[in-house]
Short mmCIF file of C-alpha atoms in Angstrom, two decimals:
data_model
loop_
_atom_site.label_atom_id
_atom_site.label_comp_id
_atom_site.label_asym_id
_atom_site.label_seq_id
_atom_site.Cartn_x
_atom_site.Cartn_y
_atom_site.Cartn_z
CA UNK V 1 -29.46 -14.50 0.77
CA UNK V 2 -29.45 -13.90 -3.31
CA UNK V 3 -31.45 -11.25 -3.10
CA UNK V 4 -29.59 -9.33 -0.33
CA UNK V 5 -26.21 -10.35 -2.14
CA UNK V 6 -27.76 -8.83 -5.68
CA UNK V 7 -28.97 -5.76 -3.75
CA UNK V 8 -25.43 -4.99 -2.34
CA UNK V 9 -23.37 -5.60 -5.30
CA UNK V 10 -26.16 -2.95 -7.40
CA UNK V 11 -25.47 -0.56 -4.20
CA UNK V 12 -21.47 -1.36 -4.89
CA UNK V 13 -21.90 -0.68 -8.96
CA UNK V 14 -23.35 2.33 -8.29
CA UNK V 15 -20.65 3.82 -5.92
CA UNK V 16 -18.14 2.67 -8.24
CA UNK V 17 -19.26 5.42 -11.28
CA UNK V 18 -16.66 8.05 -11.55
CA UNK V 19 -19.12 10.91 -11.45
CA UNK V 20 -19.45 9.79 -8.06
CA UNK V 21 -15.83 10.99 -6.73
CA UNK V 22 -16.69 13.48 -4.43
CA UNK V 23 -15.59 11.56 -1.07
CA UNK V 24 -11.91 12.77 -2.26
CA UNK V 25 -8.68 12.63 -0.21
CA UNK V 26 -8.61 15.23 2.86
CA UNK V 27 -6.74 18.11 2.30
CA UNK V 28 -3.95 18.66 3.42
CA UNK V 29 -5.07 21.14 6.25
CA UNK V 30 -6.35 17.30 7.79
CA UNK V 31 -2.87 16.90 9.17
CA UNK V 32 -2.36 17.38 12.60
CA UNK V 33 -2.51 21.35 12.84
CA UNK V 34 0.88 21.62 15.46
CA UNK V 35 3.42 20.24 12.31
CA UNK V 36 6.70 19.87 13.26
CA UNK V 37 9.65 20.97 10.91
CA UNK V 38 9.84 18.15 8.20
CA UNK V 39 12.62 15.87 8.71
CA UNK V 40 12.83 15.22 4.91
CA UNK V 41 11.41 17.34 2.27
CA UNK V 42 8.73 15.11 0.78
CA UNK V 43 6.74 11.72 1.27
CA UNK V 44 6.41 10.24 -2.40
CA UNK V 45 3.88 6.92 -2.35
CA UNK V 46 4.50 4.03 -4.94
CA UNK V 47 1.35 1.12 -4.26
CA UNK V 48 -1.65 -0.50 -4.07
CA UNK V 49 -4.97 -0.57 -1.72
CA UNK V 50 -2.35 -0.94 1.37
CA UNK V 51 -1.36 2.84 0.44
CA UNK V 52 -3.94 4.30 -1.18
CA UNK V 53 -5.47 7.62 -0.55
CA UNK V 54 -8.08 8.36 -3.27
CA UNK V 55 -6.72 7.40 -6.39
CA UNK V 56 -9.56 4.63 -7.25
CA UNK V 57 -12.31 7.60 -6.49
CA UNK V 58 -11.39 9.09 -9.67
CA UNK V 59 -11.55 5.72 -11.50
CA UNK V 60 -14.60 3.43 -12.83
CA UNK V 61 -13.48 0.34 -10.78
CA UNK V 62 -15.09 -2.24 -7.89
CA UNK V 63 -12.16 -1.60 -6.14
CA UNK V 64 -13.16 1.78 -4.17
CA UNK V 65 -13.30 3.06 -0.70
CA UNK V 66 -14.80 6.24 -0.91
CA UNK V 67 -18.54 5.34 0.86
CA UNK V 68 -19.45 4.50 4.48
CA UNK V 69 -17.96 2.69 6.32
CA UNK V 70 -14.65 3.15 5.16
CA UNK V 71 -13.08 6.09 7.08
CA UNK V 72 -15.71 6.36 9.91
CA UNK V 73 -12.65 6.20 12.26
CA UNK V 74 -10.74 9.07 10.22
CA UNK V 75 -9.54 12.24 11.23
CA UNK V 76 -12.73 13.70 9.14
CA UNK V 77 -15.11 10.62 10.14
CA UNK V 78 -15.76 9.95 6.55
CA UNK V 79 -14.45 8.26 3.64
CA UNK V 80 -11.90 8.92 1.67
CA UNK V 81 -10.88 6.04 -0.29
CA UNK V 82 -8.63 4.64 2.18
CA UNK V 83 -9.28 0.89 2.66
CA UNK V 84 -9.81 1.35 6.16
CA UNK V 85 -11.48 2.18 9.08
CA UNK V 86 -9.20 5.26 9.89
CA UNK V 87 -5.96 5.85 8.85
CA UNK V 88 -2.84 3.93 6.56
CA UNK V 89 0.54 3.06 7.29
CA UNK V 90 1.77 6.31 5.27
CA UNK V 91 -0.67 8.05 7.43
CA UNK V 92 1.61 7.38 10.39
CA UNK V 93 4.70 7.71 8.84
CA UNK V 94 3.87 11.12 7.34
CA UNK V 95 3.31 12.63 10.51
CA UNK V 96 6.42 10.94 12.10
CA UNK V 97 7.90 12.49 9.69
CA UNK V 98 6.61 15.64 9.95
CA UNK V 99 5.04 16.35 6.89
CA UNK V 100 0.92 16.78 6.04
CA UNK V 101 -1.19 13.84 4.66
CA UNK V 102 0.19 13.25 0.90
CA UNK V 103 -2.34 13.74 -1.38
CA UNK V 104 -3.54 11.55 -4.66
CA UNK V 105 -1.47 12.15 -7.87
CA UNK V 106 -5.14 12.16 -9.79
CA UNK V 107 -6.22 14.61 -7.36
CA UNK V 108 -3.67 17.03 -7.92
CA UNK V 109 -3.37 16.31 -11.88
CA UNK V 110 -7.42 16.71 -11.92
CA UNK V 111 -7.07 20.08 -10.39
CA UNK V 112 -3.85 22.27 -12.33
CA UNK V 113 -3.91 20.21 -15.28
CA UNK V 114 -0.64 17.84 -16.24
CA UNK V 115 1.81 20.10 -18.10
CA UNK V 116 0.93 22.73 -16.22
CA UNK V 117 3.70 25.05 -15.20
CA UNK V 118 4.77 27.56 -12.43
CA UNK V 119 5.34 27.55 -8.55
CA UNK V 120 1.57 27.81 -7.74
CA UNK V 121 0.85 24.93 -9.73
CA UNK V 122 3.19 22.33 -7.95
CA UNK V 123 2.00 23.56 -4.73
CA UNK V 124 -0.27 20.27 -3.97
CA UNK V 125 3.09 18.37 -5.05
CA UNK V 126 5.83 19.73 -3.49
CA UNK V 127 6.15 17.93 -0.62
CA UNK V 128 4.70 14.24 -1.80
CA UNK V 129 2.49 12.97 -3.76
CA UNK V 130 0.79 9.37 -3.57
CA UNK V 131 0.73 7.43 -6.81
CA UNK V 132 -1.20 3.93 -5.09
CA UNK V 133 -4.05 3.04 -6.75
CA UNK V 134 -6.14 -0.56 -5.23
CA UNK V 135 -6.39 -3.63 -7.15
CA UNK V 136 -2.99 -2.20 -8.97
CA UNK V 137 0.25 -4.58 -9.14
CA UNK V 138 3.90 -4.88 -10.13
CA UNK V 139 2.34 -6.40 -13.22
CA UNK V 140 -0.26 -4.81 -15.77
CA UNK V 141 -2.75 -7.15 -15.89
CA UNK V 142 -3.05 -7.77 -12.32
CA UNK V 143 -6.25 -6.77 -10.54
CA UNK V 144 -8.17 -5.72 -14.16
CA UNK V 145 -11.13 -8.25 -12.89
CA UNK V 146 -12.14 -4.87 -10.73
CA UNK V 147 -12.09 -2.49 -13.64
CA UNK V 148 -9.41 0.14 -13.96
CA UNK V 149 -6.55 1.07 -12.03
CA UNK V 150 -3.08 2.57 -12.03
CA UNK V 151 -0.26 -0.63 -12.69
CA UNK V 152 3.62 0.14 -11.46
CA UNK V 153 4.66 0.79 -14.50
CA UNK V 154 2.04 3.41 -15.51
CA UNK V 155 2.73 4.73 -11.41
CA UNK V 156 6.67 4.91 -12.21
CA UNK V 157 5.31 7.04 -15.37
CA UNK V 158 3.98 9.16 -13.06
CA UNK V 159 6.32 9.83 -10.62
CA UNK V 160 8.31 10.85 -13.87
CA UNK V 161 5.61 13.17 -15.03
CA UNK V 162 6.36 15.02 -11.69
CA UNK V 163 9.80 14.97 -11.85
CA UNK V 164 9.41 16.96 -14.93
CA UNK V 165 6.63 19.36 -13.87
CA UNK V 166 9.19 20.02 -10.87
CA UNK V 167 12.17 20.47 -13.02
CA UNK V 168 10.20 23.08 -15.08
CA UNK V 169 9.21 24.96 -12.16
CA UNK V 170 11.57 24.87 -9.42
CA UNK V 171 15.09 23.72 -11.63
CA UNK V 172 16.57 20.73 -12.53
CA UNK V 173 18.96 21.31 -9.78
CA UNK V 174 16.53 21.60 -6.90
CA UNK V 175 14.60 18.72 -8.11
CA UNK V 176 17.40 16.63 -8.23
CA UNK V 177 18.09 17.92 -4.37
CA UNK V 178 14.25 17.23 -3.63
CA UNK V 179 13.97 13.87 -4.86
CA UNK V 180 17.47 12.77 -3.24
CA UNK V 181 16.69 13.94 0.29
CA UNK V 182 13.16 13.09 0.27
CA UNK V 183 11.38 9.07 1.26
CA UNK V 184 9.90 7.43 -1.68
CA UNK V 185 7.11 4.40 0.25
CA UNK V 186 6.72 1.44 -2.08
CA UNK V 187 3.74 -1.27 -1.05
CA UNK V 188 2.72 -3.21 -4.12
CA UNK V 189 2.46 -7.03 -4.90
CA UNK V 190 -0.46 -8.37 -2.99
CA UNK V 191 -2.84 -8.26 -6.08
CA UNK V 192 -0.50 -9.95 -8.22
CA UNK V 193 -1.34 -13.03 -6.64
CA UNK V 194 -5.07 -12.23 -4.96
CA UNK V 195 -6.15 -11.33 -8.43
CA UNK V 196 -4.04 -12.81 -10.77
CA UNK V 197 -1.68 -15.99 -10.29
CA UNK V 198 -3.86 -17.74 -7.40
CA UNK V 199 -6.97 -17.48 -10.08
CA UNK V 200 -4.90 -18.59 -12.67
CA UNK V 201 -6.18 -15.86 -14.98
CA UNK V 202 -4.58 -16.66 -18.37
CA UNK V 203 -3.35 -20.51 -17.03
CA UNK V 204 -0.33 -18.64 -15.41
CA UNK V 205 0.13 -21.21 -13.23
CA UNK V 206 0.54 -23.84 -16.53
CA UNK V 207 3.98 -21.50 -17.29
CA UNK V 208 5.20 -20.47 -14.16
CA UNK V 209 5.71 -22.52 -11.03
CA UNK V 210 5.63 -20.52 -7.69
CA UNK V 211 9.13 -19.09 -7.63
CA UNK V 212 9.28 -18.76 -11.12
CA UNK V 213 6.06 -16.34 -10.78
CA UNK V 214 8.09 -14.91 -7.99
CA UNK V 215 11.49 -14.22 -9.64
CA UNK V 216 9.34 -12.43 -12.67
CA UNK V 217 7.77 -9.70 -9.85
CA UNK V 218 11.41 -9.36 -8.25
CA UNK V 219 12.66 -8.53 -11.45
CA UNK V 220 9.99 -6.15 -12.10
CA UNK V 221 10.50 -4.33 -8.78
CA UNK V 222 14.41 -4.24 -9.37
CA UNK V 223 13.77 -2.31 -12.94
CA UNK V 224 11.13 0.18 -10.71
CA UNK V 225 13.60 0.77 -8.27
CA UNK V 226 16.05 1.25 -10.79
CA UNK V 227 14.03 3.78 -12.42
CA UNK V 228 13.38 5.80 -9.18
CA UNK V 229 17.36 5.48 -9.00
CA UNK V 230 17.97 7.19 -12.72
CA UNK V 231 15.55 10.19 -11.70
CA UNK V 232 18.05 10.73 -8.22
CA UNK V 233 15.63 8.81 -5.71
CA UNK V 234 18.05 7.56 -2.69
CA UNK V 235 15.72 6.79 0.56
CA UNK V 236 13.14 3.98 -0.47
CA UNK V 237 11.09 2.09 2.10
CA UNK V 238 10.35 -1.23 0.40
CA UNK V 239 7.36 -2.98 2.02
CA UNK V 240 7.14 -6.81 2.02
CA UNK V 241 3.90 -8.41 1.54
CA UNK V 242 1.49 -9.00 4.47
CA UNK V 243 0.42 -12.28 5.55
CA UNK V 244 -2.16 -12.86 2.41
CA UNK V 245 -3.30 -16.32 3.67
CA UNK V 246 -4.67 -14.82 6.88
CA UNK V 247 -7.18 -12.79 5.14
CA UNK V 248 -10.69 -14.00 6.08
CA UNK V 249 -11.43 -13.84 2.19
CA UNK V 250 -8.85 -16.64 2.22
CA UNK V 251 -9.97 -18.02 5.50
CA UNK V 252 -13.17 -18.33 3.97
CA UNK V 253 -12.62 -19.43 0.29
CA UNK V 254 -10.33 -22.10 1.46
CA UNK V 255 -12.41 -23.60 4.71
CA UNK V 256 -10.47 -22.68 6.95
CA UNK V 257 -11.81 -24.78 10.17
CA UNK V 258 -10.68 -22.92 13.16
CA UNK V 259 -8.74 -20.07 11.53
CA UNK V 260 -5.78 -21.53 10.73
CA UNK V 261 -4.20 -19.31 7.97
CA UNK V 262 -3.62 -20.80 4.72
CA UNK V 263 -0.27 -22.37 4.53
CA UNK V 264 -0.18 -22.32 0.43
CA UNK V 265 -0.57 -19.28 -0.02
CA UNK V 266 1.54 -18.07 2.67
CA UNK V 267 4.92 -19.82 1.60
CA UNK V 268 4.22 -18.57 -1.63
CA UNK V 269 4.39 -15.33 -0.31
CA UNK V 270 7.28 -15.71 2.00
CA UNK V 271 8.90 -16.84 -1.04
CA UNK V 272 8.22 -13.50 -3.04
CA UNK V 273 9.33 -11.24 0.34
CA UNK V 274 13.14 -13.51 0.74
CA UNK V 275 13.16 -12.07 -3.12
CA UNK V 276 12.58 -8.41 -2.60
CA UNK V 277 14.74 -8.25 0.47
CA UNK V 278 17.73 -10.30 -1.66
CA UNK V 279 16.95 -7.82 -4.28
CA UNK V 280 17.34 -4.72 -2.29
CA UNK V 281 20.46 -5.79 -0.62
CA UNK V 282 22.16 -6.53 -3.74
CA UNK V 283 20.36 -2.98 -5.35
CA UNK V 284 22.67 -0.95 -2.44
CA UNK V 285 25.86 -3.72 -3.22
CA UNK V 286 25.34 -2.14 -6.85
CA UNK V 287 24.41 1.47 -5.91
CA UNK V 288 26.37 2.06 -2.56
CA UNK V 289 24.87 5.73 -2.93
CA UNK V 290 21.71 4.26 -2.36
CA UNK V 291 19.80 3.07 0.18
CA UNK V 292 16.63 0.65 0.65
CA UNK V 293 15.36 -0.37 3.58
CA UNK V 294 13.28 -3.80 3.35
CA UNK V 295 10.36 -3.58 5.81
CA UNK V 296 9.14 -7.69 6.47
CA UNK V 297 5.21 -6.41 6.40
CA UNK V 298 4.46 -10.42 7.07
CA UNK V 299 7.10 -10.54 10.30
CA UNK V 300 5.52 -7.46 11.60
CA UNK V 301 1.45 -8.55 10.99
CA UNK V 302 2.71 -12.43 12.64
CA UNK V 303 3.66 -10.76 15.37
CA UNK V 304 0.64 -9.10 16.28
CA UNK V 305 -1.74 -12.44 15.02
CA UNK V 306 0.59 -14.46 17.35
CA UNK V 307 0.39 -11.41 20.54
CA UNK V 308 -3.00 -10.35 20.05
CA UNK V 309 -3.84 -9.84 24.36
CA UNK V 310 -0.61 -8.00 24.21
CA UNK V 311 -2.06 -5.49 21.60
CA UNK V 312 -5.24 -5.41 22.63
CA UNK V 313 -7.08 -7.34 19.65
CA UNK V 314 -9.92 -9.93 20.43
CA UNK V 315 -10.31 -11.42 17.38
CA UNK V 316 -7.66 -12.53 14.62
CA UNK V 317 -9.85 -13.84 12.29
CA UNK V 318 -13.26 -12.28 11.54
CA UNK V 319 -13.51 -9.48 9.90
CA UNK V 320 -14.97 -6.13 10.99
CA UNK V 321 -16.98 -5.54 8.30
CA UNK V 322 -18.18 -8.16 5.73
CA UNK V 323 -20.74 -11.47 5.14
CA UNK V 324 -20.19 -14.64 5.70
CA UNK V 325 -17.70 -17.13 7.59
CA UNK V 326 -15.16 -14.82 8.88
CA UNK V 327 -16.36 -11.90 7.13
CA UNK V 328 -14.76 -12.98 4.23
CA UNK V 329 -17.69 -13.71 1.79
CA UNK V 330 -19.00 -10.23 0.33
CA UNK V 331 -16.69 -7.65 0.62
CA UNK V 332 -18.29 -4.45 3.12
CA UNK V 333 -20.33 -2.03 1.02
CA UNK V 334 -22.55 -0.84 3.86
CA UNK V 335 -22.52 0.34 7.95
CA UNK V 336 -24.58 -2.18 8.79
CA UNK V 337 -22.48 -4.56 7.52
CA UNK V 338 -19.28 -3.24 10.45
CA UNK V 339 -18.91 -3.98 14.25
CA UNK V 340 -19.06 -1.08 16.54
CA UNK V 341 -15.16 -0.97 17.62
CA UNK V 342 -12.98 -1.85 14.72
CA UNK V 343 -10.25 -1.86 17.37
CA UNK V 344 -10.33 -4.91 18.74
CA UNK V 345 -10.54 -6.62 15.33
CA UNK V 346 -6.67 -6.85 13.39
CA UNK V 347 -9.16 -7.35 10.01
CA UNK V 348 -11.16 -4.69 8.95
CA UNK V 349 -12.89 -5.93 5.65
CA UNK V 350 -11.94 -9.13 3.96
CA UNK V 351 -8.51 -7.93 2.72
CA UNK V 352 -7.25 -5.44 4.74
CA UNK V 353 -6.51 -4.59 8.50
CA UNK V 354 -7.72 -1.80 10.74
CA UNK V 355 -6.35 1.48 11.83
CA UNK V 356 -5.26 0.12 14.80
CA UNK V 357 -3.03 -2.50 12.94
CA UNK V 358 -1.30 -0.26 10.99
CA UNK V 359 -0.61 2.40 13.49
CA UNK V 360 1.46 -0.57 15.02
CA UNK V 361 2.57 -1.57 11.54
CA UNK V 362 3.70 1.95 10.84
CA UNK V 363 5.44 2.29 14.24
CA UNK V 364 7.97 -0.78 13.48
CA UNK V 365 8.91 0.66 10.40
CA UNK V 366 9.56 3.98 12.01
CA UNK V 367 11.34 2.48 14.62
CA UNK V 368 11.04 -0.74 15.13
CA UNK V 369 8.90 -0.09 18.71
CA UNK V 370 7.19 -2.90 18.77
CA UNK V 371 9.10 -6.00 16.74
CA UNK V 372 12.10 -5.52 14.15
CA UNK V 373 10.86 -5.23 10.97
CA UNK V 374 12.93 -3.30 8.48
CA UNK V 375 16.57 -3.90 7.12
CA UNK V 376 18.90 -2.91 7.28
CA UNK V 377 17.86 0.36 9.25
CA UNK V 378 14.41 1.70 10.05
CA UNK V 379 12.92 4.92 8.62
CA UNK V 380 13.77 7.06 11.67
CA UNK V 381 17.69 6.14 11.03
CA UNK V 382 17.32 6.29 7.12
CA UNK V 383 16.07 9.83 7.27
CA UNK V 384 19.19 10.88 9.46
CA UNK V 385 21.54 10.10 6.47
CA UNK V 386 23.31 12.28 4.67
CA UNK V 387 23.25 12.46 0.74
#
């Protein structure tokens, strides 16, 4: 068992060199081909392995997605640094909304160069970009066990690098117009406790207790949101945090008998989430211009872990593709390592779920078509307002 274990983390190293980015995000032509007219401009991605596209293939981290079997289920059948079988939430919610698959920031920066200028070179930008990078959190140091990756604040640095490359090509009026009308996706948090306060990296836990840990992310997110707000960004979907102490990883590390998720871990969670949705209903108190909509990411994922025959899934627990008790031992770095039909698992590696989950995931937050999960209105009502 050492040896295999020492043979797949070599085969992981190895995939994790940056010279070794070529399983990049699709292009954009990977969209469904019959594209309806947009119903907002642009799809702009603030996040973390729940939202990213290919980011982490142009970075030297652990934290990658860009070899089989990631993306076997995919509209191109191959990977693309998604952390999943097939597609992501924004996936979904880009084509509800009528707009092409939003590419990586790195990807398009890579490409035309940063302060680059003109109309051709904000092509790949112009209607979204994704700034989510895996392993990334609302705080710095969060997820650096994996190597590098792209923090909130250097992503809100970002999106303000584009605002600017936009301004000097299009006008600071249109911008302004663009960012207002346009949905700006925000899924970070999970790795601020995965990878940094439930190790205790630093003895965090010896200065904050749980909520305290909790009101210093909520703060963090208000200032982020507040800096989306200063550059004219109205229409934010803020995701809630899934529920972590399901994972198999967790399942596993904690000894879980019979898959009972980990209660800890969970309240600590639900904790954070009754934060972020106080936060954003006090945010649009402040800035009645405004408007968040808090989507409950760990009502919508109970739902389907408590319904499972009624979706289809036949397992809650193992994951699709890993080692160990419930998958959740070594992370999935090869094929032979997945089940043949991720779709009747809700887990697809040890942290995050399958296609099939977030299709459903990304439906509720359209619409709520499956089980309420965003307040006060759902994307498909958010887009319909007027700025």
């Amino acid at each position: 068992m050492a040896t295999l274990l020492a043979l797949l983390m070599c085969l992981l190293l190895f995939s994790a060199l940056p010279c070794c980015a070529a399983a990049a995000s699709p292009s954009r032509s990977s969209a469904p081909s019959a594209a309806p007219t947009p119903l907002v401009p642009a799809l702009f991605v603030v996040g973390d392995s729940t939202a990213d596209v290919g980011t982490n293939n142009y970075l030297g981290t652990l934290a990658r997605a860009d070899r089989e079997p990631y993306g076997r289920d995919f509209d191109t059948h191959r990977p693309t640094g998604r952390f999943s079988n097939g597609r992501i939430p924004v996936d979904y919610l880009a084509e509800k909304l009528g707009l092409p698959f939003v590419p990586p920031y790195l990807e398009q920066s890579m490409r035309t160069g940063v302060s680059s200028v003109g109309l051709g070179n904000i092509d790949g930008m112009i209607q979204g970009v994704n700034y989510a990078s895996a392993a990334g959190g609302i705080l710095s140091s969060s997820g650096s066990d994996l190597g590098m990756h792209v923090s909130l604040t250097q992503q809100m640095q970002q999106v303000e690098d584009t605002y600017e490359q936009l301004a000097l090509a299009l006008g600071e009026a249109a911008t302004t117009d663009l960012f207002k009308r346009s949905v700006f996706f925000v899924s970070i948090g999970s790795n601020d406790f995965i990878h940094y306060y439930l190790r205790n990296v630093s003895g965090v836990q010896m200065h904050y207790l749980p909520w305290e840990f909790n009101q210093l992310l909520v703060n963090e997110m208000r200032q982020a949101i507040k800096n989306l707000y200063n550059i004219n960004v109205r229409k934010v979907v803020l995701m809630g945090l899934p529920p972590v102490g399901c994972a198999p990883h967790f399942l596993s590390d904690y000894g879980s008998q019979n898959g009972e998720c980990i209660d800890y871990i969970n309240n600590v969670v639900i904790e954070f989430n009754y934060g972020l949705r106080y936060m954003s209903s006090e945010f649009i108190r402040q800035y009645p211009d405004s408007m968040i909509s808090y989507c409950d990411t760990f009502e919508g994922s109970v739902d389907i872990l408590e319904n499972r025959d009624r979706y289809g899934f036949v397992t809650i627990t193992d994951a699709c593709c890993g080692l160990g008790k419930y998958g959740g031992v070594f992370i999935c770095v090869l094929p032979q390592m997945a089940c043949s039909d991720a779709s009747s698992h809700v887990w697809w590696d040890e942290f995050h779920p399958t296609d099939a989950v977030n299709r459903i995931l990304a439906e509720n937050v359209w619409s709520g078509e499956h089980t309420k999960m965003c307040y006060p209105v759902d994307l498909q009502e958010m887009v319909k307002l007027k700025q």
